[in-house]
Amino acid sequence: GESVGLHLPTLSVQEGDNSIINCAYSNSASDYFIWYKQESGKGPQFIIDIRSNMDKRQGQRVTVLLNKTVKHLSLQIAATQPGDSAVYFCAENPWILTGGGNKLTFGTGTQLKVEL
Amino acid sequence: NAGVTQTPKFQVLKTGQSMTLQCAQDMNHNSMYWYRQDPGMGLRLIYYSASEGTTDKGEVPNGYNVSRLNKREFSLRLESAAPSQTSVYFCASSGGQGAGEKQYFGPGTRLTVL
């Protein structure tokens, strides 16, 4: 079946460096993608989203890139800080396939560890 | 605004026991969702309610029932708990069912079934 997955389960970066978290998706019909951050013991927190008609979207210190040709999504965090340490999930909404509706399919997550 | 709240935070059940997880949101959102998160995995949708008075199955609905009590509240019930239902349960809400509607999550309920 269709699924969303992440290439790396754990990513360690030095404080101040840039982080890149990757996500592969297999559902070419998905038209909406989201990145969530989950800190230990808390619920997922929205970071940034992107629609399939865009290649790039920037937020505060974060950028999401979408490559529909190879079905790849990435989250770039600039100047990574200790507070960025968390698990990051990508999620997709295969809106057309699910008959509409806001049903998300989540990837398995990447643990980002920021080293001082 | 408190956002999305869930009770209880922790719960331990014995196999066969029943319980109801409570969720409430104060953002006047139309849609609400229940997810489960197993160790090392992403969230999977159990049930959702697109609007008050409607509920639909998600990816993993077996063993669960839901009630959309009113616009604010959406409960999840385990009638006969099984060890396979040990998980962290998250409730979420969104303004509507559009593809671009952001989902806001509660802090979760950590459930252990012995």
XYZ file of C-alpha atoms in Angstrom, chain A:
116
model
C 0.000 0.000 0.000
C 0.944 3.647 -0.166
C 3.127 4.892 2.639
C 5.224 7.759 3.803
C 8.661 6.934 5.124
C 11.823 8.567 6.357
C 15.333 7.749 5.232
C 17.150 8.245 8.551
C 15.835 7.303 11.970
C 18.356 9.465 13.869
C 20.195 12.620 12.881
C 22.885 14.207 15.061
C 24.049 17.736 14.326
C 26.207 20.310 16.025
C 24.560 23.397 17.443
C 24.611 26.133 14.846
C 24.796 23.793 11.880
C 22.000 23.327 9.394
C 19.862 20.185 9.599
C 18.220 18.364 6.739
C 15.558 15.768 7.419
C 14.314 13.724 4.501
C 11.079 11.969 3.702
C 10.060 9.738 0.813
C 6.450 9.352 -0.143
C 4.941 6.877 -2.533
C 1.482 8.317 -3.132
C 1.777 10.483 -6.224
C -1.806 11.690 -5.701
C -0.971 13.461 -2.453
C -1.403 17.185 -2.776
C -0.599 18.429 0.697
C 2.385 17.729 2.942
C 3.124 18.739 6.488
C 6.036 18.581 8.880
C 5.399 18.110 12.580
C 7.761 18.349 15.529
C 7.205 16.154 18.563
C 9.084 16.791 21.773
C 9.343 14.072 24.360
C 6.072 13.551 26.177
C 4.140 16.006 24.053
C 1.802 15.967 21.096
C 2.954 16.786 17.552
C 3.344 20.463 16.803
C 2.820 21.904 13.323
C 5.987 23.331 11.757
C 5.354 24.020 8.102
C 3.308 22.730 5.191
C 3.444 22.771 1.426
C 1.023 22.092 -1.379
C 1.883 19.964 -4.375
C 1.825 22.969 -6.705
C 4.856 24.399 -4.898
C 8.511 23.336 -4.831
C 9.657 25.310 -1.840
C 8.243 27.121 1.122
C 10.079 29.031 3.821
C 9.188 29.761 7.399
C 11.158 31.067 10.315
C 14.474 29.129 10.203
C 12.750 26.275 8.370
C 12.373 25.484 4.691
C 10.436 22.642 3.124
C 11.383 21.374 -0.302
C 9.174 19.181 -2.434
C 10.455 17.190 -5.377
C 7.470 15.556 -7.019
C 9.585 13.889 -9.706
C 11.257 11.612 -7.183
C 8.512 11.881 -4.537
C 10.787 13.411 -1.948
C 10.177 15.902 0.799
C 12.778 17.534 3.006
C 12.839 19.827 6.004
C 15.782 22.161 6.411
C 16.424 23.807 9.764
C 18.889 26.666 9.739
C 21.265 27.300 12.638
C 20.010 24.336 14.623
C 19.482 25.004 18.313
C 19.210 22.675 21.325
C 15.497 23.415 21.417
C 15.177 21.803 17.998
C 15.937 18.398 19.479
C 12.812 16.335 18.874
C 11.280 13.744 16.574
C 10.198 15.142 13.237
C 7.383 13.600 11.228
C 6.332 14.195 7.697
C 2.703 13.607 6.811
C 0.790 13.595 3.578
C -2.805 14.049 2.648
C -3.771 11.931 -0.354
C -6.864 14.030 -0.588
C -8.094 12.753 -3.921
C -7.668 9.086 -3.049
C -9.453 9.328 0.289
C -12.489 10.975 -1.246
C -11.656 14.284 0.272
C -11.247 14.938 3.912
C -8.361 15.867 6.085
C -6.908 12.389 6.654
C -3.198 12.368 7.194
C -0.726 9.538 6.672
C 2.335 9.927 8.881
C 5.883 8.745 8.375
C 7.745 6.888 11.116
C 9.750 9.917 12.269
C 13.371 11.057 12.543
C 15.010 11.801 15.870
C 17.034 15.008 15.667
C 19.740 15.347 18.313
C 21.535 18.648 18.676
C 24.999 18.386 20.189
C 26.495 21.324 22.041
